[in-house]
Structure formats: C-alpha cells, structure tokens
Amino acid sequence: MTVVTARRAALRLLAGCAAMAAVPGAWALRMPAEEQVRLSQAQSRAFQAWMLRIVNAQIERGPSPRWTHRDCAGLVRFAVNEALTVHDARWLHANGIASDRRLPPELELDPNQAALRNRWVQTGGTVGHFVTALALVQHNSRFVAREISQALPGDLLFFDQGDEQHLMVWMGARIAYHTGTVTPDDNGLRTVDIKQLTTWKDTRWQPVPNNPNFAGVYRLAFLS
C-alpha cells in the first residue's frame, strides 16, 4: 500500500468513526475493552479543568522539561497524562503551578481509572505510552461534530493535510497548539482565538465544516 493510499484509508476510517458515533453503542463495539473505563461527569469536568491548567502552564512558563515529545500530539499526551495524576505539593512544585483556591478539584480516581494514565491505544490494538495524532483520534477519542460550537474545553480539533496530521486543543475562548517547530527563540507553542482561526488566510486550517482538511472535533473516549 502506498503512503497516499494509506492516508486515504485513514481518512475513510475517520469518516466511518464519525458515522458510528451517531449510532448508540457503535463506538463501544470497536473500542478495546480497557478503554471502556470512564470518568464520571464530575471527574470529567475536573479532568478538563486540570488539562487546561496544564496546557496554560506550558504556554505561560514555557515547556516543562518533563514534556519530552514536543509536537502537537506530544502536547496532548503530556497534558492528559498529567491531568490524570495526583496533584500534590510535590507535583505542583515540579510543574511550577501555584497552590491556590483556583486549582481544580482532585479527580479521586479508582485504580482502574488511574490505570488510564500513559495507556494509549495504538494502531493495531497495542497499548503503550506513545500514540500519534492520527491514532489518538482514531482509537482514543470519539467524534463530536464538525461544528466548533459543539466543542467543550479540552476537546481536540483534528486536521488532516494529506501528508501530515495536526491536533489543536479547544481551551474555551482560545485554541492552543504546537507548531512542531522548536528553535532557540521559539518553543513552538501558540494560542489563537476562534475568530482568528476561522478567518485564517491559509484556509486549510480553518475549523469550519466546508474545509475538507478539518476532520472535526473529537473528545477523549474516557470522558463522560
């Protein structure tokens, strides 16, 4: 199979996932058993708040040395894994986050929920610490919509440009992403508001339904 053919097949699979998401129970039928573990609604809201706090810390303070794979998928993996951990005083100090009343509540995960950390389903069904942007949405998220108005904080915007895929994080008022370019003067992190992005000069990056490069909004599969 050629690279072009493989990517077209991947896009067809994404379209199929979107269609399955509209059918009750369809997504559950194709997800591996370990991914059936879900957070409660309260835990999901706390997770989303922690994920945004962690992404914001990377933008405001610069990338943490603990974030080793610095690209768009790496930003999501890092923020998700850290949001699922225990945020004690040692963790707050290591991540440069002040302990104050604005901190989200702890998730209080049970052992099965805590085991979601660093367990990404990869293409082929294996589970590991690493996952690409494409596999992150195909095997670890569920399709929400192609309208940005349906996004919740912490949701992922997925773009497919043919030869590469890219993820952005919906922060509520703004969108955060990593360009994949790191230089001594530029850590690659960016934020943009929705009006700027929907009118972006390069239309391939506009999160609008009529953009064929915008696959849609995706939500992590373990969230309620």
Short mmCIF file of N, CA and C in Angstrom, two decimals, residues 120-199:
data_model
loop_
_atom_site.label_atom_id
_atom_site.label_comp_id
_atom_site.label_asym_id
_atom_site.label_seq_id
_atom_site.Cartn_x
_atom_site.Cartn_y
_atom_site.Cartn_z
N TRP A 120 -2.19 4.46 25.98
CA TRP A 120 -2.78 4.89 24.72
C TRP A 120 -2.95 3.70 23.78
N VAL A 121 -4.13 3.59 23.19
CA VAL A 121 -4.37 2.52 22.22
C VAL A 121 -3.77 2.93 20.89
N GLN A 122 -2.90 2.11 20.36
CA GLN A 122 -2.20 2.42 19.12
C GLN A 122 -2.82 1.67 17.96
N THR A 123 -2.44 2.05 16.74
CA THR A 123 -2.90 1.34 15.56
C THR A 123 -2.46 -0.12 15.68
N GLY A 124 -3.41 -1.03 15.48
CA GLY A 124 -3.12 -2.45 15.66
C GLY A 124 -3.61 -2.98 16.98
N GLY A 125 -4.04 -2.08 17.89
CA GLY A 125 -4.64 -2.52 19.14
C GLY A 125 -3.69 -2.63 20.31
N THR A 126 -2.38 -2.44 20.10
CA THR A 126 -1.45 -2.48 21.22
C THR A 126 -1.64 -1.23 22.09
N VAL A 127 -1.15 -1.32 23.32
CA VAL A 127 -1.29 -0.23 24.27
C VAL A 127 0.10 0.19 24.74
N GLY A 128 0.35 1.50 24.78
CA GLY A 128 1.65 1.96 25.21
C GLY A 128 1.63 3.43 25.60
N HIS A 129 2.81 3.97 25.90
CA HIS A 129 2.95 5.36 26.35
C HIS A 129 2.90 6.36 25.21
N PHE A 130 3.08 5.89 23.97
CA PHE A 130 3.17 6.79 22.82
C PHE A 130 2.01 6.54 21.87
N VAL A 131 1.52 7.62 21.25
CA VAL A 131 0.49 7.47 20.23
C VAL A 131 0.60 8.68 19.30
N THR A 132 0.39 8.47 18.02
CA THR A 132 0.44 9.55 17.04
C THR A 132 -0.85 10.36 17.09
N ALA A 133 -0.85 11.51 16.41
CA ALA A 133 -2.05 12.33 16.35
C ALA A 133 -3.21 11.56 15.71
N LEU A 134 -2.92 10.84 14.63
CA LEU A 134 -3.97 10.09 13.94
C LEU A 134 -4.55 9.00 14.82
N ALA A 135 -3.69 8.20 15.47
CA ALA A 135 -4.16 7.13 16.33
C ALA A 135 -4.84 7.69 17.58
N LEU A 136 -4.43 8.87 18.00
CA LEU A 136 -5.05 9.48 19.18
C LEU A 136 -6.53 9.74 18.95
N VAL A 137 -6.88 10.23 17.75
CA VAL A 137 -8.29 10.48 17.48
C VAL A 137 -9.01 9.20 17.02
N GLN A 138 -8.31 8.33 16.29
CA GLN A 138 -8.96 7.11 15.78
C GLN A 138 -9.30 6.14 16.89
N HIS A 139 -8.38 5.95 17.83
CA HIS A 139 -8.51 4.86 18.80
C HIS A 139 -8.66 5.32 20.24
N ASN A 140 -8.54 6.60 20.51
CA ASN A 140 -8.59 7.07 21.90
C ASN A 140 -9.60 8.21 22.10
N SER A 141 -10.33 8.57 21.06
CA SER A 141 -11.29 9.67 21.14
C SER A 141 -12.56 9.28 20.40
N ARG A 142 -13.59 10.07 20.60
CA ARG A 142 -14.84 9.86 19.86
C ARG A 142 -15.21 11.16 19.15
N PHE A 143 -15.77 10.99 17.98
CA PHE A 143 -16.16 12.14 17.17
C PHE A 143 -17.31 12.89 17.83
N VAL A 144 -17.22 14.22 17.83
CA VAL A 144 -18.28 15.05 18.39
C VAL A 144 -19.08 15.72 17.28
N ALA A 145 -18.42 16.51 16.45
CA ALA A 145 -19.09 17.25 15.37
C ALA A 145 -18.04 17.92 14.51
N ARG A 146 -18.49 18.48 13.39
CA ARG A 146 -17.61 19.31 12.58
C ARG A 146 -17.89 20.79 12.80
N GLU A 147 -18.77 21.09 13.75
CA GLU A 147 -19.06 22.47 14.12
C GLU A 147 -18.34 22.77 15.43
N ILE A 148 -17.51 23.81 15.42
CA ILE A 148 -16.73 24.17 16.60
C ILE A 148 -17.60 24.57 17.77
N SER A 149 -18.84 24.97 17.50
CA SER A 149 -19.76 25.36 18.56
C SER A 149 -20.08 24.20 19.49
N GLN A 150 -19.84 22.98 19.06
CA GLN A 150 -20.12 21.79 19.88
C GLN A 150 -18.96 21.39 20.77
N ALA A 151 -17.83 22.09 20.67
CA ALA A 151 -16.63 21.73 21.43
C ALA A 151 -16.75 22.14 22.90
N LEU A 152 -16.20 21.29 23.78
CA LEU A 152 -16.05 21.60 25.19
C LEU A 152 -14.57 21.82 25.48
N PRO A 153 -14.24 22.57 26.54
CA PRO A 153 -12.83 22.75 26.89
C PRO A 153 -12.12 21.40 27.03
N GLY A 154 -10.96 21.30 26.41
CA GLY A 154 -10.20 20.05 26.43
C GLY A 154 -10.45 19.18 25.21
N ASP A 155 -11.45 19.52 24.38
CA ASP A 155 -11.67 18.76 23.15
C ASP A 155 -10.56 19.04 22.14
N LEU A 156 -10.44 18.15 21.18
CA LEU A 156 -9.37 18.22 20.20
C LEU A 156 -9.91 18.58 18.82
N LEU A 157 -9.25 19.48 18.15
CA LEU A 157 -9.56 19.79 16.75
C LEU A 157 -8.54 19.04 15.91
N PHE A 158 -9.03 18.23 14.96
CA PHE A 158 -8.14 17.38 14.18
C PHE A 158 -8.14 17.83 12.72
N PHE A 159 -6.94 18.09 12.21
CA PHE A 159 -6.75 18.50 10.83
C PHE A 159 -5.91 17.46 10.10
N ASP A 160 -6.31 17.13 8.88
CA ASP A 160 -5.52 16.22 8.05
C ASP A 160 -5.13 16.94 6.77
N GLN A 161 -3.83 17.14 6.60
CA GLN A 161 -3.32 17.86 5.43
C GLN A 161 -2.76 16.92 4.37
N GLY A 162 -3.13 15.65 4.44
CA GLY A 162 -2.67 14.68 3.45
C GLY A 162 -1.36 14.02 3.84
N ASP A 163 -0.29 14.83 3.92
CA ASP A 163 1.00 14.26 4.29
C ASP A 163 1.29 14.39 5.77
N GLU A 164 0.42 15.06 6.52
CA GLU A 164 0.61 15.16 7.96
C GLU A 164 -0.73 15.46 8.63
N GLN A 165 -0.81 15.11 9.92
CA GLN A 165 -2.00 15.36 10.71
C GLN A 165 -1.62 16.30 11.85
N HIS A 166 -2.61 17.06 12.33
CA HIS A 166 -2.32 18.03 13.37
C HIS A 166 -3.48 18.14 14.35
N LEU A 167 -3.14 18.30 15.63
CA LEU A 167 -4.13 18.45 16.69
C LEU A 167 -4.03 19.83 17.31
N MET A 168 -5.17 20.40 17.67
CA MET A 168 -5.23 21.62 18.45
C MET A 168 -6.16 21.35 19.64
N VAL A 169 -5.97 22.09 20.73
CA VAL A 169 -6.77 21.92 21.94
C VAL A 169 -7.71 23.10 22.10
N TRP A 170 -9.01 22.82 22.20
CA TRP A 170 -10.00 23.86 22.42
C TRP A 170 -9.97 24.25 23.89
N MET A 171 -9.66 25.51 24.17
CA MET A 171 -9.48 25.98 25.54
C MET A 171 -10.71 26.74 26.06
N GLY A 172 -11.73 26.87 25.26
CA GLY A 172 -12.92 27.62 25.64
C GLY A 172 -13.00 28.92 24.87
N ALA A 173 -12.13 29.87 25.22
CA ALA A 173 -12.10 31.14 24.50
C ALA A 173 -11.03 31.15 23.42
N ARG A 174 -10.02 30.30 23.60
CA ARG A 174 -8.91 30.27 22.66
C ARG A 174 -8.56 28.83 22.30
N ILE A 175 -7.68 28.69 21.32
CA ILE A 175 -7.23 27.37 20.86
C ILE A 175 -5.72 27.32 21.01
N ALA A 176 -5.22 26.25 21.62
CA ALA A 176 -3.79 26.09 21.83
C ALA A 176 -3.26 24.99 20.91
N TYR A 177 -2.04 25.17 20.44
CA TYR A 177 -1.43 24.15 19.59
C TYR A 177 0.07 24.30 19.59
N HIS A 178 0.73 23.30 19.05
CA HIS A 178 2.18 23.30 18.91
C HIS A 178 2.50 23.17 17.43
N THR A 179 3.34 24.05 16.95
CA THR A 179 3.64 24.06 15.52
C THR A 179 4.56 22.93 15.09
N GLY A 180 5.23 22.29 16.05
CA GLY A 180 6.20 21.26 15.70
C GLY A 180 7.56 21.82 15.34
N THR A 181 7.72 23.15 15.43
CA THR A 181 8.98 23.80 15.13
C THR A 181 9.55 24.38 16.41
N VAL A 182 10.71 23.91 16.81
CA VAL A 182 11.35 24.39 18.02
C VAL A 182 12.71 24.97 17.66
N THR A 183 12.92 26.24 17.96
CA THR A 183 14.20 26.90 17.73
C THR A 183 14.65 27.50 19.05
N PRO A 184 15.89 28.00 19.14
CA PRO A 184 16.34 28.60 20.40
C PRO A 184 15.46 29.76 20.87
N ASP A 185 14.79 30.43 19.95
CA ASP A 185 13.97 31.58 20.31
C ASP A 185 12.47 31.31 20.25
N ASP A 186 12.08 30.11 19.89
CA ASP A 186 10.67 29.82 19.69
C ASP A 186 10.38 28.39 20.14
N ASN A 187 9.53 28.23 21.14
CA ASN A 187 9.23 26.88 21.64
C ASN A 187 8.11 26.21 20.87
N GLY A 188 7.55 26.89 19.88
CA GLY A 188 6.55 26.27 19.03
C GLY A 188 5.12 26.34 19.54
N LEU A 189 4.92 26.83 20.77
CA LEU A 189 3.57 26.91 21.33
C LEU A 189 2.85 28.16 20.84
N ARG A 190 1.57 28.00 20.54
CA ARG A 190 0.77 29.10 20.04
C ARG A 190 -0.63 29.04 20.65
N THR A 191 -1.27 30.21 20.76
CA THR A 191 -2.70 30.26 21.03
C THR A 191 -3.32 31.24 20.04
N VAL A 192 -4.57 31.00 19.71
CA VAL A 192 -5.28 31.85 18.76
C VAL A 192 -6.75 31.83 19.13
N ASP A 193 -7.46 32.93 18.93
CA ASP A 193 -8.89 32.91 19.24
C ASP A 193 -9.66 32.36 18.04
N ILE A 194 -10.89 31.97 18.29
CA ILE A 194 -11.66 31.27 17.28
C ILE A 194 -11.92 32.15 16.06
N LYS A 195 -12.13 33.45 16.26
CA LYS A 195 -12.37 34.34 15.12
C LYS A 195 -11.15 34.39 14.20
N GLN A 196 -9.96 34.45 14.81
CA GLN A 196 -8.74 34.46 14.01
C GLN A 196 -8.59 33.17 13.21
N LEU A 197 -8.87 32.04 13.87
CA LEU A 197 -8.65 30.77 13.18
C LEU A 197 -9.68 30.53 12.09
N THR A 198 -10.93 30.91 12.32
CA THR A 198 -11.96 30.68 11.30
C THR A 198 -11.78 31.58 10.08
N THR A 199 -10.98 32.63 10.23
CA THR A 199 -10.70 33.51 9.09
C THR A 199 -9.23 33.45 8.68
#
